[in-house]
Structure formats: structure tokens, C-alpha cells
Amino acid sequence: MANLLLFITGSFFKLCSFSLLILFLISCSSFPSTEAYDPLDPNGNITIKWDIMSWTSDGYVAVVTIYNFQRYRHIQAPGWKLGWTWPKKEVIWSMMGGETTEQGDCSRFKGNIPHCWGVLNSWAQDPATAASSFQLSVGQSGTTNKTVRVPVNFTLKAPGPGYTCGPAKIVKPSRFVTPYGRRETQAMMTWNVTCTYSQFLAQEAPSCCVSFSSFYNDTIVPCSKCACGCQNTSQPGSCVESKASHIAPVANSYTPLVRCTSHMWPVRVHWHIKLNYKEYWRVKITITNFNYNMNYTQWNLVVQHPNFDNLTQSFSFNYKSITPYTAINDTAMLWGVKFYNDMLLEAGPLGNVQSELLFRKDKATFTFEEGWAFPSRIYFNGDNCVMPPPNVYPGLPNSCSHQLTSALGLLVTLLAAMALLFGHA
């Protein structure tokens, strides 16, 4: 009887454990994924709009438009690549404004197989260049709203991985205004696809680091040593010495070829506290490119600092406030002036851009103590830069003396207390 009771009890506990495990897995899968959530751009996404403009004898003609609704993350060279799976045996007869890598099931037809790519700017930086569209003629498809089939398994590379696309959703047909604005036309059918970005899914290390300096301290806080890998002395050519007289250009190569440094980052952002006035203070920002294989066109910088609500002037960069949470204005987007410094050139004497920022002091919050004057977060081209640890920030010159005075005061107090105690004894 005891053995039977023991067996039943053991089976009960195993069943409970198994049930708890199943319940845990179900509960975990029920929570929405937050991998793609960006606290500075919580609603940012890339939306793909597929508009069927007319029907043909064996399919349709569609205009596909890609909108970059991300505030500061843009798609740079070599550009985006859009993919999907046809639900049946559809083929692409022709395309305007884009090219395809796979035309479809062309076993019964003859045709060329080219490729497709493009560059998109960020929405906040330049909305006019934040969209791209192409037209395609699809055959072997449905010819009405009821018989056409929506493509599945959309993928977006921009230019590498990192984007996750949801399923296509049929929406209200798009309406278009003619060039002269006299009348409107309407698509026969429209579906949307939403893609979101995650730096974690991209499986890439950050592309930039941050260094600090100030006028009140001789200490220069560099980018963390070997943070992006150390120089590989056993493999010549893994980086380029700054004294190299000539570097052979590499055609159509986007693989980073960086200058040999202690940190090995392709891009460094330096924040220097330059001057202190009675009612204002000034900062100099320098962005340096250590990559010999990349010019960063239409670059941008996102900086988070509590004093941006009192920014008075940006001298050589364009500025726009980013307020994901309307009650707090502590984030700014900076980018270059067109035809002046909107391109960060490849590594070399001209491979940097810089500007100064003038802030008005808020007497209630302003201080140079405890690293307050340094930013809490910096993004370059949408990627989070690696910041120095707070314990190495340049401190005020008298901070050590304050600590020493406090320590001496505490020691004197302890000695006086001990003397008083022994005196009474």
C-alpha cells in the first residue's frame, strides 16, 4: 500500500511539473516580442504598400512602394532588397524602377533575371527621399479581387539582416492625385506589409564608439580598448596603419577596412566640453571615420542629453528635436548641411565632420559634477554607440580635494570621539 501511494504521489508530482512547464512555455509565447522596440523611436517601421493599378489578361500591374517611417535609421548603400514567396505559379513579366533576382517559374518562358536594390533616407531627416517605388507586371495570377492571391513570407534586407516583416494585410485601396491635381484615381486592390528593425536580430556589433574630454580636466576618455576587436598582428592587412602612403581602392566592396587603432571601431564620436560662460556652455562634437571602404552619405547622429530642451544654436549641423515622450525634450537628431558636410568621407585627412553646440544653462539642473554634462546615449546612423563607463568620465579638478577633505573631516571626528570616550573612561 505504501509503495502504491509512493508511486501515485511521484506520478502526481511529475504530472504537476510537466503541466507547469507547458504553462510556462505557453505564457512565454503569449507575450509580444520586444526585440524590435526602440525607446527613442517606438513607432518606427518600414511599410511596404502593394497597389494593384490595373488587371491584365493573365494577372495585373502593380506599384510597390517602400516607405521608411523610421525617424533616424536609413537604408544606405548597397541598398534594400525585398523578397517574397508567390502563393501559386506567378511570374514577373516586366518591371520598371526596380529589378528582380528571381522572376518566378519561368520554365515555360524565356526572360532575363536581373537584380534590385535602392537607398532610402530617414523620415525625420528628409521625407522626400524616404520612399522608393517600382512597377511590376505579374502573370499567371488571379485577375480579380476574389481570385488574386497575396504573396507571403516577405523579407527585407537593408542591406543586411535585422528586419522582421509581418504578413500582408489587405487594406482600403489607395487613392492617388493626378500630377495637375484635377482628379483622383484609386487602386483596384491594396495590401500593406510592416517590417521592424532589431539590432539584436541583425547580429552585428555596434558600428561606433564614444570618447569624452573637457576643458576642466586633462584626461581624455578614449573608446574602450579592443571593444570592437584587437589588432590581429598574426594576419597582415586586417587593418591599415595611419602612416600608409597609399591604399588600393576596392571596387564594390562594403566590407570594413579600418585604420589600426586601439579600439578598432569604424566610427568614433567625440564629445568635448569646450567653454563655460555665465549663462551658457559650449560643446564640440567630432565624428571621425576610420573606415577606408565607406563614405557615409546622409549620415545622422542622435544624442540624448537633459539640456537639449535649452539648445540655443547648432553651428554646422542641422538639428531637430526628437520627442518620443512629449513631456520630455532631451533627445536631438543632428545631421550635415547639404553640400557642406552631409557626407562623412572615408578614413583620411578629410574623414571627419564637426560642429559646436551652444546650450543655455538651467540653474535648477545645470552642473559639471558627476558627468552630467556628458550625453547618456548616442546613435550613429541608427546604431547604438558604445559609451565609456561612468566611473571614468572627466571629473572636476577639485573633486579629489573635496573627497580628501571629507575623508579628513571624518577621521578628525572619529579621533575626537575616541579621545572623548577614553577621557571619560
Short mmCIF file of C-alpha atoms in Angstrom, two decimals:
data_model
loop_
_atom_site.label_atom_id
_atom_site.label_comp_id
_atom_site.label_asym_id
_atom_site.label_seq_id
_atom_site.Cartn_x
_atom_site.Cartn_y
_atom_site.Cartn_z
CA MET A 1 0.00 0.00 0.00
CA ALA A 2 2.84 2.33 0.90
CA ASN A 3 4.62 1.56 -2.40
CA LEU A 4 1.39 2.23 -4.33
CA LEU A 5 0.90 5.55 -2.50
CA LEU A 6 4.52 6.49 -3.22
CA PHE A 7 4.08 5.66 -6.92
CA ILE A 8 0.86 7.71 -7.15
CA THR A 9 2.49 10.65 -5.32
CA GLY A 10 5.56 10.54 -7.58
CA SER A 11 3.40 10.39 -10.70
CA PHE A 12 1.32 13.31 -9.43
CA PHE A 13 4.41 15.47 -8.87
CA LYS A 14 5.78 14.57 -12.33
CA LEU A 15 2.43 15.48 -13.88
CA CYS A 16 2.38 18.79 -11.99
CA SER A 17 5.95 19.58 -13.07
CA PHE A 18 5.14 18.77 -16.69
CA SER A 19 1.97 20.88 -16.53
CA LEU A 20 3.87 23.81 -15.04
CA LEU A 21 6.48 23.53 -17.80
CA ILE A 22 3.80 23.57 -20.51
CA LEU A 23 2.05 26.51 -18.80
CA PHE A 24 5.37 28.41 -18.63
CA LEU A 25 6.09 27.85 -22.31
CA ILE A 26 2.58 28.93 -23.30
CA SER A 27 2.78 32.06 -21.14
CA CYS A 28 6.17 32.98 -22.59
CA SER A 29 4.90 32.61 -26.14
CA SER A 30 1.84 34.71 -25.37
CA PHE A 31 3.86 37.83 -24.54
CA PRO A 32 4.65 40.08 -27.51
CA SER A 33 8.28 40.26 -28.63
CA THR A 34 10.11 43.45 -27.64
CA GLU A 35 13.30 42.70 -29.60
CA ALA A 36 12.49 45.36 -32.20
CA TYR A 37 11.35 48.01 -29.72
CA ASP A 38 13.35 51.25 -29.89
CA PRO A 39 12.65 53.59 -26.93
CA LEU A 40 13.67 56.64 -28.99
CA ASP A 41 11.51 55.65 -31.98
CA PRO A 42 8.78 53.36 -30.62
CA ASN A 43 6.61 53.57 -33.75
CA GLY A 44 9.37 53.40 -36.35
CA ASN A 45 8.93 50.86 -39.15
CA ILE A 46 9.24 50.26 -42.86
CA THR A 47 5.88 49.88 -44.60
CA ILE A 48 5.56 48.15 -47.96
CA LYS A 49 2.42 49.15 -49.90
CA TRP A 50 1.39 46.92 -52.80
CA ASP A 51 -1.18 48.66 -55.07
CA ILE A 52 -2.80 46.79 -57.97
CA MET A 53 -3.39 49.53 -60.53
CA SER A 54 -4.98 47.50 -63.35
CA TRP A 55 -5.87 43.97 -64.39
CA THR A 56 -4.40 42.19 -67.41
CA SER A 57 -5.42 39.10 -69.34
CA ASP A 58 -3.44 36.80 -67.04
CA GLY A 59 -2.65 38.92 -63.98
CA TYR A 60 -2.17 42.53 -63.00
CA VAL A 61 0.07 45.60 -62.99
CA ALA A 62 1.07 46.79 -59.51
CA VAL A 63 3.05 49.63 -57.98
CA VAL A 64 5.06 48.63 -54.90
CA THR A 65 6.16 51.49 -52.63
CA ILE A 66 8.56 51.16 -49.70
CA TYR A 67 8.16 53.86 -47.03
CA ASN A 68 10.83 54.37 -44.39
CA PHE A 69 8.85 55.62 -41.37
CA GLN A 70 11.88 55.34 -39.08
CA ARG A 71 12.92 58.69 -37.68
CA TYR A 72 16.68 58.33 -37.90
CA ARG A 73 17.55 54.88 -39.27
CA HIS A 74 18.05 54.98 -43.02
CA ILE A 75 18.95 52.39 -45.62
CA GLN A 76 22.39 53.08 -47.01
CA ALA A 77 24.39 51.56 -49.87
CA PRO A 78 24.30 48.95 -51.26
CA GLY A 79 20.59 49.40 -50.52
CA TRP A 80 17.47 47.38 -49.73
CA LYS A 81 16.46 44.01 -51.10
CA LEU A 82 12.84 42.93 -50.94
CA GLY A 83 11.76 39.31 -51.18
CA TRP A 84 8.55 37.30 -51.00
CA THR A 85 7.07 33.92 -51.93
CA TRP A 86 4.42 33.57 -54.61
CA PRO A 87 1.38 31.58 -53.39
CA LYS A 88 0.90 29.92 -56.81
CA LYS A 89 2.88 29.88 -60.08
CA GLU A 90 3.03 33.64 -60.65
CA VAL A 91 5.75 35.16 -62.83
CA ILE A 92 7.06 38.71 -63.28
CA TRP A 93 6.69 39.70 -66.93
CA SER A 94 8.33 43.11 -66.60
CA MET A 95 9.45 45.70 -64.08
CA MET A 96 10.07 49.45 -64.12
CA GLY A 97 12.10 51.26 -61.45
CA GLY A 98 13.43 48.03 -59.97
CA GLU A 99 14.87 44.69 -60.95
CA THR A 100 14.36 41.11 -59.80
CA THR A 101 16.75 38.37 -58.80
CA GLU A 102 14.15 35.65 -59.31
CA GLN A 103 11.50 36.16 -61.95
CA GLY A 104 9.34 33.24 -60.89
CA ASP A 105 8.56 29.90 -62.51
CA CYS A 106 9.92 30.68 -65.98
CA SER A 107 10.39 27.09 -67.14
CA ARG A 108 7.87 27.73 -69.93
CA PHE A 109 9.10 31.22 -70.78
CA LYS A 110 12.30 32.99 -71.78
CA GLY A 111 13.50 36.10 -69.94
CA ASN A 112 16.40 37.83 -68.25
CA ILE A 113 16.93 37.66 -64.47
CA PRO A 114 18.43 40.95 -63.18
CA HIS A 115 18.51 42.25 -59.60
CA CYS A 116 17.03 45.02 -57.43
CA TRP A 117 18.23 47.47 -54.75
CA GLY A 118 17.82 51.06 -53.53
CA VAL A 119 18.72 53.64 -50.87
CA LEU A 120 16.21 55.29 -48.51
CA ASN A 121 16.69 58.28 -46.24
CA SER A 122 15.21 58.51 -42.74
CA TRP A 123 11.78 60.10 -42.34
CA ALA A 124 12.85 62.92 -39.98
CA GLN A 125 15.95 63.80 -41.99
CA ASP A 126 14.43 64.03 -45.47
CA PRO A 127 10.86 62.75 -46.02
CA ALA A 128 11.10 63.46 -49.77
CA THR A 129 13.73 60.73 -50.21
CA ALA A 130 12.35 58.33 -47.60
CA ALA A 131 10.23 56.40 -50.11
CA SER A 132 11.01 54.25 -53.13
CA SER A 133 8.67 52.61 -55.60
CA PHE A 134 8.71 50.32 -58.61
CA GLN A 135 6.14 48.91 -61.00
CA LEU A 136 5.81 45.26 -61.96
CA SER A 137 3.61 43.26 -64.29
CA VAL A 138 2.59 39.91 -62.80
CA GLY A 139 1.38 36.99 -64.90
CA GLN A 140 -0.14 33.56 -64.21
CA SER A 141 -2.10 35.21 -61.40
CA GLY A 142 -5.68 35.99 -60.49
CA THR A 143 -7.41 38.72 -62.47
CA THR A 144 -9.99 39.92 -59.92
CA ASN A 145 -10.10 40.90 -56.26
CA LYS A 146 -11.52 37.47 -55.45
CA THR A 147 -9.09 35.31 -57.43
CA VAL A 148 -5.79 37.12 -56.83
CA ARG A 149 -3.57 35.69 -54.10
CA VAL A 150 -1.48 37.80 -51.71
CA PRO A 151 2.28 36.98 -51.61
CA VAL A 152 3.63 35.51 -48.36
CA ASN A 153 6.90 35.30 -46.41
CA PHE A 154 8.07 38.86 -47.06
CA THR A 155 11.73 39.55 -46.26
CA LEU A 156 13.66 42.81 -46.22
CA LYS A 157 17.42 43.25 -46.17
CA ALA A 158 18.68 46.77 -45.75
CA PRO A 159 21.31 45.89 -46.80
CA GLY A 160 21.88 43.05 -44.29
CA PRO A 161 19.61 41.21 -41.84
CA GLY A 162 17.79 42.82 -38.93
CA TYR A 163 14.28 43.39 -40.25
CA THR A 164 11.31 41.16 -39.47
CA CYS A 165 8.25 41.50 -41.71
CA GLY A 166 4.71 40.61 -40.73
CA PRO A 167 2.09 39.08 -43.02
CA ALA A 168 0.49 41.14 -45.77
CA LYS A 169 -2.81 42.72 -44.75
CA ILE A 170 -5.46 43.78 -47.24
CA VAL A 171 -6.41 47.42 -46.58
CA LYS A 172 -8.59 50.10 -48.12
CA PRO A 173 -7.46 50.75 -51.73
CA SER A 174 -5.02 53.65 -52.06
CA ARG A 175 -6.09 56.88 -53.73
CA PHE A 176 -3.77 58.92 -55.95
CA VAL A 177 -3.93 62.54 -57.09
CA THR A 178 -3.01 63.23 -60.71
CA PRO A 179 0.07 65.44 -61.32
CA TYR A 180 -2.09 68.52 -62.00
CA GLY A 181 -4.35 67.83 -59.02
CA ARG A 182 -7.53 67.83 -61.09
CA ARG A 183 -8.76 64.34 -60.27
CA GLU A 184 -8.12 61.25 -58.18
CA THR A 185 -7.54 57.66 -59.16
CA GLN A 186 -7.92 54.59 -56.98
CA ALA A 187 -6.07 51.29 -56.84
CA MET A 188 -8.02 48.12 -57.63
CA MET A 189 -6.67 46.45 -54.50
CA THR A 190 -4.07 47.28 -51.84
CA TRP A 191 -2.21 45.35 -49.16
CA ASN A 192 0.39 46.51 -46.64
CA VAL A 193 3.38 44.78 -45.05
CA THR A 194 5.08 46.20 -41.93
CA CYS A 195 8.75 45.47 -41.16
CA THR A 196 10.54 46.39 -37.92
CA TYR A 197 14.26 46.52 -37.13
CA SER A 198 16.20 44.97 -34.28
CA GLN A 199 19.95 45.45 -33.81
CA PHE A 200 19.91 42.19 -31.84
CA LEU A 201 18.42 40.29 -34.78
CA ALA A 202 20.96 41.90 -37.10
CA GLN A 203 23.63 40.08 -35.05
CA GLU A 204 26.00 42.95 -35.59
CA ALA A 205 28.28 44.71 -33.16
CA PRO A 206 27.65 48.46 -32.82
CA SER A 207 29.37 50.41 -35.57
CA CYS A 208 30.61 53.28 -33.41
CA CYS A 209 32.09 54.27 -30.07
CA VAL A 210 32.13 57.45 -27.99
CA SER A 211 35.02 59.31 -26.36
CA PHE A 212 34.95 62.27 -23.93
CA SER A 213 37.10 65.25 -22.94
CA SER A 214 36.62 68.61 -21.23
CA PHE A 215 38.34 71.97 -20.72
CA TYR A 216 38.48 71.49 -16.94
CA ASN A 217 40.35 68.18 -16.96
CA ASP A 218 43.39 67.00 -18.91
CA THR A 219 42.02 63.46 -19.01
CA ILE A 220 40.80 62.25 -22.41
CA VAL A 221 38.50 59.26 -22.08
CA PRO A 222 39.09 57.16 -25.24
CA CYS A 223 36.96 54.46 -26.77
CA SER A 224 37.30 51.23 -24.83
CA LYS A 225 40.39 49.30 -25.84
CA CYS A 226 39.72 46.24 -28.02
CA ALA A 227 35.98 46.90 -27.68
CA CYS A 228 35.49 46.12 -31.38
CA GLY A 229 38.32 43.59 -31.55
CA CYS A 230 42.06 43.89 -31.17
CA GLN A 231 44.62 44.32 -33.91
CA ASN A 232 45.42 40.93 -35.42
CA THR A 233 49.20 41.04 -35.60
CA SER A 234 49.32 37.48 -36.96
CA GLN A 235 47.23 38.45 -40.01
CA PRO A 236 48.74 41.34 -42.00
CA GLY A 237 46.19 43.51 -43.76
CA SER A 238 43.44 43.14 -41.16
CA CYS A 239 43.74 46.91 -40.61
CA VAL A 240 45.61 49.82 -42.16
CA GLU A 241 48.32 51.82 -40.44
CA SER A 242 47.70 55.56 -40.44
CA LYS A 243 51.16 56.15 -41.95
CA ALA A 244 50.38 54.07 -45.04
CA SER A 245 51.24 56.16 -48.12
CA HIS A 246 48.75 54.52 -50.48
CA ILE A 247 45.70 52.32 -50.12
CA ALA A 248 44.45 50.49 -53.17
CA PRO A 249 40.73 51.09 -53.76
CA VAL A 250 38.48 48.04 -53.52
CA ALA A 251 35.74 48.12 -56.14
CA ASN A 252 32.17 47.45 -54.96
CA SER A 253 33.32 46.33 -51.51
CA TYR A 254 31.37 47.26 -48.39
CA THR A 255 33.47 45.13 -46.05
CA PRO A 256 35.03 47.49 -43.46
CA LEU A 257 38.73 48.17 -43.87
CA VAL A 258 39.56 50.18 -40.76
CA ARG A 259 42.57 52.11 -39.59
CA CYS A 260 44.66 50.34 -36.96
CA THR A 261 43.59 51.77 -33.59
CA SER A 262 43.39 50.58 -30.01
CA HIS A 263 39.60 50.23 -30.29
CA MET A 264 39.17 49.15 -33.97
CA TRP A 265 35.77 50.88 -34.37
CA PRO A 266 34.83 52.11 -37.87
CA VAL A 267 33.37 55.37 -36.48
CA ARG A 268 34.17 57.42 -33.37
CA VAL A 269 32.04 60.22 -31.90
CA HIS A 270 33.93 62.62 -29.63
CA TRP A 271 32.10 64.93 -27.18
CA HIS A 272 34.27 67.77 -25.88
CA ILE A 273 33.03 70.25 -23.26
CA LYS A 274 34.73 73.33 -24.70
CA LEU A 275 33.73 76.51 -22.84
CA ASN A 276 31.78 77.70 -19.83
CA TYR A 277 30.05 81.09 -19.82
CA LYS A 278 27.93 82.80 -17.20
CA GLU A 279 24.61 81.80 -18.76
CA TYR A 280 25.72 79.38 -21.49
CA TRP A 281 28.08 76.46 -22.09
CA ARG A 282 29.53 75.12 -25.35
CA VAL A 283 30.22 71.61 -26.67
CA LYS A 284 32.18 70.46 -29.72
CA ILE A 285 31.16 67.22 -31.46
CA THR A 286 33.54 65.49 -33.87
CA ILE A 287 32.65 62.39 -35.89
CA THR A 288 35.66 60.55 -37.31
CA ASN A 289 35.52 57.83 -39.95
CA PHE A 290 38.19 55.12 -39.61
CA ASN A 291 36.77 53.02 -42.48
CA TYR A 292 38.66 53.24 -45.78
CA ASN A 293 35.88 51.42 -47.68
CA MET A 294 32.91 53.59 -46.76
CA ASN A 295 31.67 57.13 -47.33
CA TYR A 296 28.66 57.77 -45.09
CA THR A 297 26.24 59.79 -47.20
CA GLN A 298 23.32 61.45 -45.42
CA TRP A 299 24.71 60.40 -42.03
CA ASN A 300 22.92 61.35 -38.84
CA LEU A 301 23.54 61.42 -35.12
CA VAL A 302 21.01 61.04 -32.31
CA VAL A 303 22.11 62.36 -28.91
CA GLN A 304 20.30 62.14 -25.59
CA HIS A 305 21.11 64.82 -23.00
CA PRO A 306 18.84 66.63 -20.50
CA ASN A 307 19.96 70.11 -21.66
CA PHE A 308 18.66 69.75 -25.23
CA ASP A 309 15.47 71.49 -24.15
CA ASN A 310 17.68 74.61 -23.87
CA LEU A 311 19.77 74.22 -27.04
CA THR A 312 20.41 77.73 -28.39
CA GLN A 313 22.38 77.08 -31.57
CA SER A 314 23.93 74.31 -33.66
CA PHE A 315 26.68 75.93 -35.72
CA SER A 316 27.47 73.43 -38.51
CA PHE A 317 24.88 70.64 -38.18
CA ASN A 318 21.17 70.58 -38.86
CA TYR A 319 19.13 70.00 -35.72
CA LYS A 320 15.72 68.52 -35.00
CA SER A 321 14.18 67.66 -31.66
CA ILE A 322 13.01 64.08 -31.21
CA THR A 323 10.41 63.72 -28.51
CA PRO A 324 9.14 60.12 -28.32
CA TYR A 325 7.58 61.12 -25.00
CA THR A 326 6.12 64.60 -25.38
CA ALA A 327 6.69 65.63 -21.78
CA ILE A 328 10.48 65.16 -22.07
CA ASN A 329 12.59 67.04 -24.63
CA ASP A 330 16.04 65.54 -24.11
CA THR A 331 16.83 63.94 -27.49
CA ALA A 332 18.17 65.63 -30.62
CA MET A 333 18.86 64.47 -34.14
CA LEU A 334 21.85 66.07 -35.87
CA TRP A 335 22.91 65.73 -39.50
CA GLY A 336 25.10 67.51 -42.03
CA VAL A 337 24.35 70.62 -44.06
CA LYS A 338 23.70 69.81 -47.72
CA PHE A 339 26.73 70.28 -50.00
CA TYR A 340 28.87 71.20 -46.96
CA ASN A 341 29.26 68.29 -44.55
CA ASP A 342 26.38 65.93 -45.33
CA MET A 343 28.89 63.27 -46.41
CA LEU A 344 31.33 61.72 -43.94
CA LEU A 345 34.23 60.81 -46.20
CA GLU A 346 36.37 57.71 -45.93
CA ALA A 347 39.21 57.50 -43.42
CA GLY A 348 41.94 60.04 -44.00
CA PRO A 349 42.67 63.75 -43.53
CA LEU A 350 39.12 64.68 -44.62
CA GLY A 351 37.37 61.79 -42.91
CA ASN A 352 35.65 63.79 -40.19
CA VAL A 353 32.83 66.28 -39.62
CA GLN A 354 32.40 68.57 -36.64
CA SER A 355 30.18 71.20 -35.13
CA GLU A 356 29.68 73.13 -31.92
CA LEU A 357 26.52 73.30 -29.82
CA LEU A 358 25.59 76.22 -27.57
CA PHE A 359 23.37 75.46 -24.58
CA ARG A 360 21.64 77.88 -22.23
CA LYS A 361 22.05 76.95 -18.59
CA ASP A 362 19.10 75.94 -16.49
CA LYS A 363 20.06 76.98 -12.97
CA ALA A 364 17.83 74.30 -11.49
CA THR A 365 19.65 71.42 -13.21
CA PHE A 366 22.97 72.57 -14.71
CA THR A 367 26.18 71.19 -13.22
CA PHE A 368 29.58 69.90 -14.33
CA GLU A 369 29.62 67.41 -11.47
CA GLU A 370 29.15 63.64 -11.73
CA GLY A 371 29.31 63.61 -15.54
CA TRP A 372 26.03 65.50 -16.00
CA ALA A 373 27.44 67.45 -18.97
CA PHE A 374 28.08 64.27 -20.97
CA PRO A 375 25.37 62.53 -23.03
CA SER A 376 23.67 59.39 -21.79
CA ARG A 377 23.19 57.83 -25.24
CA ILE A 378 24.42 58.37 -28.81
CA TYR A 379 23.25 56.70 -32.04
CA PHE A 380 25.12 56.91 -35.35
CA ASN A 381 23.01 56.06 -38.41
CA GLY A 382 20.53 54.33 -36.13
CA ASP A 383 23.01 52.07 -34.32
CA ASN A 384 23.61 52.48 -30.61
CA CYS A 385 27.21 53.58 -29.96
CA VAL A 386 29.27 52.10 -27.13
CA MET A 387 29.66 54.64 -24.31
CA PRO A 388 32.55 54.87 -21.82
CA PRO A 389 31.75 53.61 -18.31
CA PRO A 390 30.56 56.44 -15.99
CA ASN A 391 33.37 55.89 -13.49
CA VAL A 392 35.98 57.16 -15.99
CA TYR A 393 34.22 60.41 -17.01
CA PRO A 394 36.45 63.50 -16.66
CA GLY A 395 35.80 64.96 -13.22
CA LEU A 396 36.11 68.47 -11.87
CA PRO A 397 39.66 69.36 -10.71
CA ASN A 398 38.57 69.88 -7.11
CA SER A 399 36.56 66.68 -6.85
CA CYS A 400 39.55 64.82 -5.40
CA SER A 401 40.23 67.59 -2.90
CA HIS A 402 36.58 67.51 -1.83
CA GLN A 403 36.83 63.78 -1.27
CA LEU A 404 40.10 64.21 0.63
CA THR A 405 38.60 66.97 2.79
CA SER A 406 35.59 64.82 3.56
CA ALA A 407 37.81 61.88 4.48
CA LEU A 408 40.00 64.06 6.75
CA GLY A 409 36.91 65.54 8.39
CA LEU A 410 35.56 62.06 9.10
CA LEU A 411 38.93 60.97 10.52
CA VAL A 412 39.14 64.02 12.80
CA THR A 413 35.61 63.38 14.04
CA LEU A 414 36.41 59.74 14.84
CA LEU A 415 39.62 60.69 16.68
CA ALA A 416 37.79 63.34 18.70
CA ALA A 417 35.07 60.87 19.63
CA MET A 418 37.65 58.27 20.70
CA ALA A 419 39.55 60.84 22.76
CA LEU A 420 36.35 61.93 24.46
CA LEU A 421 35.42 58.31 25.17
CA PHE A 422 38.80 57.45 26.67
CA GLY A 423 38.79 60.69 28.66
CA HIS A 424 35.57 59.72 30.42
CA ALA A 425 36.89 56.21 31.00
#
